[in-house]
CSV table of C-alpha atoms and ligand atoms in Angstrom, one decimal:
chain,number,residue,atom,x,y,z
A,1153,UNK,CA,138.0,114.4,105.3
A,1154,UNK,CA,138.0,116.5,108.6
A,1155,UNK,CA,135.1,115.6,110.3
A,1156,UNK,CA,132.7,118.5,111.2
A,1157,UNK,CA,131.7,116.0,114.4
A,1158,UNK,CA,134.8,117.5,116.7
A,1159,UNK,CA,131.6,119.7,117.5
A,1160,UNK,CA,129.1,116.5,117.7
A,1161,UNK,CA,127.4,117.4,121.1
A,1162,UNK,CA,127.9,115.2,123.7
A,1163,UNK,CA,125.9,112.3,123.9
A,1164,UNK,CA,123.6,112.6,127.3
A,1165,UNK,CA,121.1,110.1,128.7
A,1166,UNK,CA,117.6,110.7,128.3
A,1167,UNK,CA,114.9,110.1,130.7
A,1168,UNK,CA,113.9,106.0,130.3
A,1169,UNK,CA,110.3,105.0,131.6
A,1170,UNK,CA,109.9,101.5,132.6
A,1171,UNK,CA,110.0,99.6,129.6
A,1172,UNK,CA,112.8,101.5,128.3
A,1173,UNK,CA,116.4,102.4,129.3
A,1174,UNK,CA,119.1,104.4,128.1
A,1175,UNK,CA,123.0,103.6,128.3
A,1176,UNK,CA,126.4,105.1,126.9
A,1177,UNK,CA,130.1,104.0,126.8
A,1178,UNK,CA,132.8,105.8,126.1
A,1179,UNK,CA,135.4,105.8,123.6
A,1180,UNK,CA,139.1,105.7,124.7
A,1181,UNK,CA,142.8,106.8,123.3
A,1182,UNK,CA,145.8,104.7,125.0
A,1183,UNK,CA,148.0,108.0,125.8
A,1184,UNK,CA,151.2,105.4,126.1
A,1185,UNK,CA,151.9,101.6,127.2
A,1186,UNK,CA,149.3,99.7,124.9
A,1187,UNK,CA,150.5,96.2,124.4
A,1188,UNK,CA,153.2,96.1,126.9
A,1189,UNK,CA,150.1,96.5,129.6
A,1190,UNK,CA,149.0,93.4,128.2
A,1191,UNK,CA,152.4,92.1,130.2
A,1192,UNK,CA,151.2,93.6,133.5
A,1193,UNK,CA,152.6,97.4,132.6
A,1194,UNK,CA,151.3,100.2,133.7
A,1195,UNK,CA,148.9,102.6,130.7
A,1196,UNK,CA,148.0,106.2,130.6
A,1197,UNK,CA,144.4,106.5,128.9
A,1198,UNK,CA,142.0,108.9,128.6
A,1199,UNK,CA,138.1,108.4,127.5
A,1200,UNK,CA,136.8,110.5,124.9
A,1201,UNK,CA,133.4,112.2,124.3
A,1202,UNK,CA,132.4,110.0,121.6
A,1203,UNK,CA,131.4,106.7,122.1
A,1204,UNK,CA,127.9,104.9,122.1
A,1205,UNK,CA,124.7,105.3,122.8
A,1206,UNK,CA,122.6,102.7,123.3
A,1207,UNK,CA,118.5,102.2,124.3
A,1208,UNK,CA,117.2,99.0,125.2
A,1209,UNK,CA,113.3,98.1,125.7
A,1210,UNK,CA,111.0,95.1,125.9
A,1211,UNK,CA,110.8,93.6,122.7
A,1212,UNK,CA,107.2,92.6,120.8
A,1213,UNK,CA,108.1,89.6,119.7
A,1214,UNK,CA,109.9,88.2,122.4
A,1215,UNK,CA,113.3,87.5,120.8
A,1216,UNK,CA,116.9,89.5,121.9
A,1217,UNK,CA,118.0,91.8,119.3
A,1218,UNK,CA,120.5,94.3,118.6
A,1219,UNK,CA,120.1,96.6,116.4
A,1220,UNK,CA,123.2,98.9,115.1
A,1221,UNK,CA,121.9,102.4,113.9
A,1222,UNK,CA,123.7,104.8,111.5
A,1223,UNK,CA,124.7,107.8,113.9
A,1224,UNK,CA,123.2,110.4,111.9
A,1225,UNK,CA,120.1,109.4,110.1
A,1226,UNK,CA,119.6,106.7,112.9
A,1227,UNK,CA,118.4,104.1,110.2
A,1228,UNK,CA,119.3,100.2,111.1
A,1229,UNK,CA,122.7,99.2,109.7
A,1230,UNK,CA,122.9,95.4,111.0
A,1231,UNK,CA,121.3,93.7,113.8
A,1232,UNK,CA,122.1,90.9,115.4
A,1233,UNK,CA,119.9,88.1,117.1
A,1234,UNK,CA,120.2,85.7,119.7
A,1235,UNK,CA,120.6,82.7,117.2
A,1236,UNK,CA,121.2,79.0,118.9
A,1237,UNK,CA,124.8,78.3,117.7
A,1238,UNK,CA,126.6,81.9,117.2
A,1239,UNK,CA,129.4,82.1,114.8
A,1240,UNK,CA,130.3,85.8,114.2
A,1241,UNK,CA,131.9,87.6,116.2
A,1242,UNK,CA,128.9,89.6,116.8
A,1243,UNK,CA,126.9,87.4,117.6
A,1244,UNK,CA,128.7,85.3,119.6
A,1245,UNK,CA,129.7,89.1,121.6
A,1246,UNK,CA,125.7,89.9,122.1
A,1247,UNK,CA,125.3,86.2,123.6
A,1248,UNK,CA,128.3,86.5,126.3
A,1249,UNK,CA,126.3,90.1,126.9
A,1250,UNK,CA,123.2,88.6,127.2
A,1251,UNK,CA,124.4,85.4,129.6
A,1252,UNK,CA,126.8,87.4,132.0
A,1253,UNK,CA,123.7,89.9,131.8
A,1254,UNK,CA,120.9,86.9,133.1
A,1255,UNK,CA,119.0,88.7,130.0
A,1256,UNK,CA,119.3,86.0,128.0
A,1257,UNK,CA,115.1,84.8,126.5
A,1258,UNK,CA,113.8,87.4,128.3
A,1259,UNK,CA,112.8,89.6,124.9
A,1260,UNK,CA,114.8,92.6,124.5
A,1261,UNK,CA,115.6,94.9,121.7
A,1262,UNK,CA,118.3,97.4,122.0
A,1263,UNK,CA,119.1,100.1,119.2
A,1264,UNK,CA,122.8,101.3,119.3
A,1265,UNK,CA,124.5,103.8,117.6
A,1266,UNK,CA,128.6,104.2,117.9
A,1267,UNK,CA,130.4,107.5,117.3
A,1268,UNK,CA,133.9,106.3,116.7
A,1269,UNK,CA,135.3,104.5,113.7
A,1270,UNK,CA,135.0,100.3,114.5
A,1271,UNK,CA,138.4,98.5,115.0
A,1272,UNK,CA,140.4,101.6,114.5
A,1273,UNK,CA,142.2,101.6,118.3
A,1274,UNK,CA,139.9,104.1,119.8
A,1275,UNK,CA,137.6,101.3,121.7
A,1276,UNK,CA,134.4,101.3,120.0
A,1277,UNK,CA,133.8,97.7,120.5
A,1278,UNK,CA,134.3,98.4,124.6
A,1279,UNK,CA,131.8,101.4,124.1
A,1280,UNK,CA,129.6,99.6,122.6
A,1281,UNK,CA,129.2,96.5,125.2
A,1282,UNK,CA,129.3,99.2,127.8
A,1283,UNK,CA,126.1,101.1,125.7
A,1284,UNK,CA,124.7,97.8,125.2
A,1285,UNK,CA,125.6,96.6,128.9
A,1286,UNK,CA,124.2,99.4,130.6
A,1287,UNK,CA,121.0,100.2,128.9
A,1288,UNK,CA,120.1,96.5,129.5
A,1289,UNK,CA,121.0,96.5,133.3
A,1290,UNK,CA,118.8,99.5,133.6
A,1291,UNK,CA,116.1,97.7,132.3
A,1292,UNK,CA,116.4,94.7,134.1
A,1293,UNK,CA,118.1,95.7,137.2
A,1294,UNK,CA,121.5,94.5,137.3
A,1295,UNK,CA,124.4,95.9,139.2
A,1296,UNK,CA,127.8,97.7,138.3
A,1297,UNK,CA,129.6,94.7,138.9
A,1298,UNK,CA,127.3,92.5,136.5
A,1299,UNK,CA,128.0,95.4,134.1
A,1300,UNK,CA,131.7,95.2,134.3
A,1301,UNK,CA,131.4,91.0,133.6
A,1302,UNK,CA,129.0,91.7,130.9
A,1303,UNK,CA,131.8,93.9,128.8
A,1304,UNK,CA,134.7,91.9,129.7
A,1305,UNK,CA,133.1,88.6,128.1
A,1306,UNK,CA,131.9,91.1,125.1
A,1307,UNK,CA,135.6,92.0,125.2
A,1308,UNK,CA,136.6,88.5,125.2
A,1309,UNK,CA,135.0,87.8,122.0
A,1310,UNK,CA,136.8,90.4,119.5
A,1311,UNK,CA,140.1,90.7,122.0
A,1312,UNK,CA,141.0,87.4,123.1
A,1313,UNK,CA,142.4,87.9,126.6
A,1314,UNK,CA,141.9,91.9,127.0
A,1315,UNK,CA,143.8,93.6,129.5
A,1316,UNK,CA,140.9,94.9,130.7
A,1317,UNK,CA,142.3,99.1,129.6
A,1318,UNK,CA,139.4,99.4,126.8
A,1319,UNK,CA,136.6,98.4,129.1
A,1320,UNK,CA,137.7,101.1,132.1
A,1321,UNK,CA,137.6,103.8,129.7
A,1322,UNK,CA,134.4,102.8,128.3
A,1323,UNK,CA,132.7,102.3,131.7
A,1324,UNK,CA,134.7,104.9,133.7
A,1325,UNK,CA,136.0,107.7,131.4
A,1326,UNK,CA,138.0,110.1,132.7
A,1327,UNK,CA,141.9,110.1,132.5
A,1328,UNK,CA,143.4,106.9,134.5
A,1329,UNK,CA,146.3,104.6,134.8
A,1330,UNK,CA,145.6,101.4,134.4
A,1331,UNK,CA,147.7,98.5,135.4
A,1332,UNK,CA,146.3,94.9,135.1
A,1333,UNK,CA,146.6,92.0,137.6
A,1334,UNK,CA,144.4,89.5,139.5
A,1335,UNK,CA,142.2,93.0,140.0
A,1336,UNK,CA,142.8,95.5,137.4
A,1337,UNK,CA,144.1,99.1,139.4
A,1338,UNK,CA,142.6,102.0,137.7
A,1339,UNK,CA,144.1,105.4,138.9
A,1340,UNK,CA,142.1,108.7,138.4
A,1341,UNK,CA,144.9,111.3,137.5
A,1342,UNK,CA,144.5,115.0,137.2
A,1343,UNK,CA,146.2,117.1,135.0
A,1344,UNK,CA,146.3,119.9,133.1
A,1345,UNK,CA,144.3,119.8,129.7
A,1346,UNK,CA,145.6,118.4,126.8
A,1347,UNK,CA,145.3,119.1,123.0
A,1348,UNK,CA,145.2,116.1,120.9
A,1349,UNK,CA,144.4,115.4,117.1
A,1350,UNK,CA,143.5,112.4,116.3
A,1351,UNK,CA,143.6,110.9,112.7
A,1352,UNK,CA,142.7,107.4,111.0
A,1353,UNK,CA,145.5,107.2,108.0
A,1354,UNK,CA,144.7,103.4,107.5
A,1355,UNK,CA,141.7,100.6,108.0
A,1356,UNK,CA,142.0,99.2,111.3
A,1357,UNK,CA,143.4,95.5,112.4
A,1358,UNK,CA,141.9,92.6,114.1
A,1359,UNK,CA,143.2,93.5,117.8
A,1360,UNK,CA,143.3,89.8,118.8
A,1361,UNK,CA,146.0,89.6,115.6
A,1362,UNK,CA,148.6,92.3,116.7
A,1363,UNK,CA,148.2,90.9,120.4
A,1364,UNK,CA,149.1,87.3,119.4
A,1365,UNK,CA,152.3,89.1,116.4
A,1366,UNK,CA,153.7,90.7,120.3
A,1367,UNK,CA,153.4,87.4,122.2
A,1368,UNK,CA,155.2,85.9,119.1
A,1369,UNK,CA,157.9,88.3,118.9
A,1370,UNK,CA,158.2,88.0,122.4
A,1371,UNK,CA,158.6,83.8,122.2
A,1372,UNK,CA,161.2,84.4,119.3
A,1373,UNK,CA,163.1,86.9,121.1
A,1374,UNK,CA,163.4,86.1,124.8
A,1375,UNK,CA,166.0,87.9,125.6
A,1376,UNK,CA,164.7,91.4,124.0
A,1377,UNK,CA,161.3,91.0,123.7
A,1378,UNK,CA,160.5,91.6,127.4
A,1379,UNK,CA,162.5,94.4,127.8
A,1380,UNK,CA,161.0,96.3,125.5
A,1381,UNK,CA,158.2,95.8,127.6
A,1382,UNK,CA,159.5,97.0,130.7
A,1383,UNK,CA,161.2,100.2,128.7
A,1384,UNK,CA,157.7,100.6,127.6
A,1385,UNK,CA,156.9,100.6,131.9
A,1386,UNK,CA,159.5,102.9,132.6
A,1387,UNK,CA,158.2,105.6,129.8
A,1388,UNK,CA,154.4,105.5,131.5
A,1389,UNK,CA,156.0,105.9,134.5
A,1390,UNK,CA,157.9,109.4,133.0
A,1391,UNK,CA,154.6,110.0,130.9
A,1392,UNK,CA,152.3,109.9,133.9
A,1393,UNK,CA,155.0,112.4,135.8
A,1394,UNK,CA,155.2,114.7,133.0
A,1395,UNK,CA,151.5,114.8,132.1
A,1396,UNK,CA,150.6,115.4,136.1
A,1397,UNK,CA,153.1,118.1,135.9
A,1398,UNK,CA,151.8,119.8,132.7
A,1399,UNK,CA,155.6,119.4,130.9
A,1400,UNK,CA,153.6,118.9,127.3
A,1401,UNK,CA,157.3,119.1,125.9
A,1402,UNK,CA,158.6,116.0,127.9
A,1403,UNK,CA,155.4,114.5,127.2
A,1404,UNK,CA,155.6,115.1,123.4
A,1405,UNK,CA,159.6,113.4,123.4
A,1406,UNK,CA,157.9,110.5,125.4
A,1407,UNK,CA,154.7,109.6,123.4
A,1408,UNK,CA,157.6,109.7,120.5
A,1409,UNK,CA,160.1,107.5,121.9
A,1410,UNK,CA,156.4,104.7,122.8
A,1411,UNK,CA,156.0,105.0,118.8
A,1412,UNK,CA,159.5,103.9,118.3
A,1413,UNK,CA,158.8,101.3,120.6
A,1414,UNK,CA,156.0,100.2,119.4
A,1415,UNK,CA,157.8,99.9,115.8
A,1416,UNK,CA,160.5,97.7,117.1
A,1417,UNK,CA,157.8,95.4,118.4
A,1418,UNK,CA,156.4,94.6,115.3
A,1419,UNK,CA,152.9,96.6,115.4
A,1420,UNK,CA,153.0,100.3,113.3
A,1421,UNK,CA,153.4,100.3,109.3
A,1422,UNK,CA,154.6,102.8,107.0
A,1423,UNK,CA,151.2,104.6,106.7
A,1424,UNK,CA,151.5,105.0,111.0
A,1425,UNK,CA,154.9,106.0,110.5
A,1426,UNK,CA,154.2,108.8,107.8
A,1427,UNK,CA,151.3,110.4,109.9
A,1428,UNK,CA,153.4,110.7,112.9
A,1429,UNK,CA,156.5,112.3,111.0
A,1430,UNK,CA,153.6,115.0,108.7
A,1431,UNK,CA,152.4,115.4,112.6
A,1432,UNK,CA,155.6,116.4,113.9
A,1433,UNK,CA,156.6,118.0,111.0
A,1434,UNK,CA,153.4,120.5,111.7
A,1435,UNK,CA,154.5,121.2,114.8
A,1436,UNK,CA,153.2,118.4,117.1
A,1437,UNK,CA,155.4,118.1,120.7
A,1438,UNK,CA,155.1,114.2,120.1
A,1439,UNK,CA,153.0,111.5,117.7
A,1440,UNK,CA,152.2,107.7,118.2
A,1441,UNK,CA,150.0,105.2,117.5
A,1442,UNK,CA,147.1,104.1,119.4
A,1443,UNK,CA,145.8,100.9,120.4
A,1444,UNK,CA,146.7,97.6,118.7
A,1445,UNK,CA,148.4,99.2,116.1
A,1446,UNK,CA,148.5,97.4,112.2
A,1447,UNK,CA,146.6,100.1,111.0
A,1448,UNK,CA,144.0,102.4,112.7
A,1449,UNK,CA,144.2,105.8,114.6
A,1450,UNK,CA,147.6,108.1,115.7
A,1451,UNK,CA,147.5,111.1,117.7
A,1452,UNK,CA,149.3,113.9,118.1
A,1453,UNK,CA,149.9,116.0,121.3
A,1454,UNK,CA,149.4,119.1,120.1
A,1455,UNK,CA,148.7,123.2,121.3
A,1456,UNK,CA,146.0,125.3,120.7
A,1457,UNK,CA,148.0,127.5,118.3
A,1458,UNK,CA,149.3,124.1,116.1
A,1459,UNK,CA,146.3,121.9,116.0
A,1460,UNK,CA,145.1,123.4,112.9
A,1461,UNK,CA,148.3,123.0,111.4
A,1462,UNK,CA,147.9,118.9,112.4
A,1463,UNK,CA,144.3,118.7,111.6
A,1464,UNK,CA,145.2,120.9,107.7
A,1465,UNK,CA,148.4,118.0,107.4
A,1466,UNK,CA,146.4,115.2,107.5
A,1467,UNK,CA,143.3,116.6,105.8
A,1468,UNK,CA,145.7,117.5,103.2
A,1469,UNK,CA,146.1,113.5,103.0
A,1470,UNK,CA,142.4,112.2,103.0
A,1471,UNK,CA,142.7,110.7,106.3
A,1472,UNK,CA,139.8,111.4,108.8
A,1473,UNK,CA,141.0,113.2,112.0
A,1474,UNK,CA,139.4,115.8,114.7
A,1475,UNK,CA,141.0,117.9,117.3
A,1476,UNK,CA,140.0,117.1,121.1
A,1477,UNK,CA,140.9,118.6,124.1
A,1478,UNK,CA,141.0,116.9,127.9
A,1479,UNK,CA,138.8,118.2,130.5
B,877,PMV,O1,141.7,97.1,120.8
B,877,PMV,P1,142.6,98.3,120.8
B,877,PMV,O2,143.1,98.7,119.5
B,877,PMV,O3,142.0,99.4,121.5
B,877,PMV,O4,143.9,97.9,121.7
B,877,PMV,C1,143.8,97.5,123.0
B,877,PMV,C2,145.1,97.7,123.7
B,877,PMV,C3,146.1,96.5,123.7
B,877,PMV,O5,147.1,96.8,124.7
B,877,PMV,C4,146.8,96.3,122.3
B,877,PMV,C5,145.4,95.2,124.0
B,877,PMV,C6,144.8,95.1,125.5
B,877,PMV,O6,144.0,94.2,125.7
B,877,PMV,O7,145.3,95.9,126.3
């Protein structure tokens, strides 16, 4: 199950001519404070290579359509089109595109294709309003900040009330902390390289779900439930100090301890659980979950010399993984 794709080149915009455009978004992994930034906590994440690509052109016969390719052989999978009452999520997530967009009638056709595994915690629905987003605002003329709108209502749609994280990776890339608020504050950080497997042990979960299982943890235990929170803060805070300084040991203990956090609120499962201990086990310096959690991706924070031994653990279990490393 190892995917050969940890070598997939990087996806790169092509020239557009005037009735075309090209656009990307990128993919993300939450290095550490994913649901607790939900409570105005600070995040470490970092935006990966993969993501989507997406090319958007003036349609023949004047109706808005998106079409969702399969990566590889580029043949349509689904598309979606403007219909007058959407109900699926889809749908209803190219029509919040299209209005914040002003695109909306005006007869365009965009072809996406998404590199990263839908609704596992590694953003693909941010990378792919981003794609979608920015191919069309090339084409029509719209600026960064109609952009930005455009994904946060796409965002809306399958998230409910998104912090706001999956939308800067997808847009910005990079490694950042993020921290919501009235104006989300994204923080370039530099630091040295990391090595990183990450794997997909189980089918992802509805985002919007695990958000709303926190929130009602948090309503049933008043007196905890927030404190976790801010113990999640605290450990960015540590994470972003260790990262900056290249202490990948510290680190590791950290990313650990979020997992165990992350557990006592209510969001990993057995599955998560096991591919963290194999991970360690292998040698990884630390293992979590990423994202929403109830399934979907972990990572591991690994070295050069043990990422084999992470990526040959989980392979040896079926589960889909690939080794990156940050610039
Ligand atoms: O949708 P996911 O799995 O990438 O998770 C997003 C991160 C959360 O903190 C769980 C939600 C949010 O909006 O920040």
């Amino acid at each position: 199950m190892r995917e050969a794709s940890a070598s997939t080149p990087p996806l790169r915009d092509e020239p557009g001519g005037p009735t075309q455009a090209v656009g990307r978004g990128q993919g993300k992994l939450i290095l550490a404070g994913e649901h607790a930034v939900v409570y105005g906590h600070p995040a470490l994440v970092v935006g990966l290579e993969r993501g989507a690509r997406a090319v958007a052109r003036r349609a023949d016969d004047g109706l808005d359509r998106m079409v969702l390719l399969e990566q590889r052989s580029g043949e349509p999978l689904f598309e979606v089109v403007d219909v007058p009452t959407p109900q699926e999520p889809m749908e209803r997530a190219w029509r919040a595109m299209l209005d914040a967009l002003g695109a909306r009638g005006q007869g365009v056709r965009v072809e996406v294709s998404l590199g990263l595994p839908p609704g596992a915690g590694l953003g693909s629905s941010a990378a792919l309003a981003a794609a979608c987003c920015r191919a069309l605002a090339s084409l029509l003329g719209r600026d960064e900040a109609t952009i930005t709108r455009a994904v946060h209502a796409s965002e809306g749609v399958f998230h409910g009330s998104p912090s706001g994280i999956d939308q800067a990776a997808a847009l910005g890339g990079g490694l950042l902390r993020f921290e919501r608020g009235d104006t989300p504050t994204l923080t370039a950080l530099h630091a040295p390289p990391l090595h990183l497997v990450i794997g997909q042990p189980a089918p992802g979960a509805s985002t919007a779900r695990m958000v709303a299982s926190v929130a009602a943890l948090i309503q049933r235990q008043p007196a905890l439930g927030p404190h976790l929170c801010q113990t999640v803060g605290a450990l960015v805070e540590a994470a972003q100090t260790a990262l900056c300084a290249g202490d990948h040991a510290a680190l590791g203990d950290l990313l650990n301890i979020n997992h165990g956090l992350l557990v006592s609120l209510g969001v990993s499962t057995p599955t998560l659980d096991t591919a963290c201990h194999i991970a360690r086990e292998a040698g990884a310096l630390g293992a979590k979950l990423t994202g929403a959690g109830g399934g979907g991706c972990v990572f591991a924070l690994t070295t050069a010399e043990t990422t084999p031994h992470i990526l040959d653990a989980w392979d040896a279990h079926g589960w889909p993984c690939f080794a990156v490393k940050t610039p």
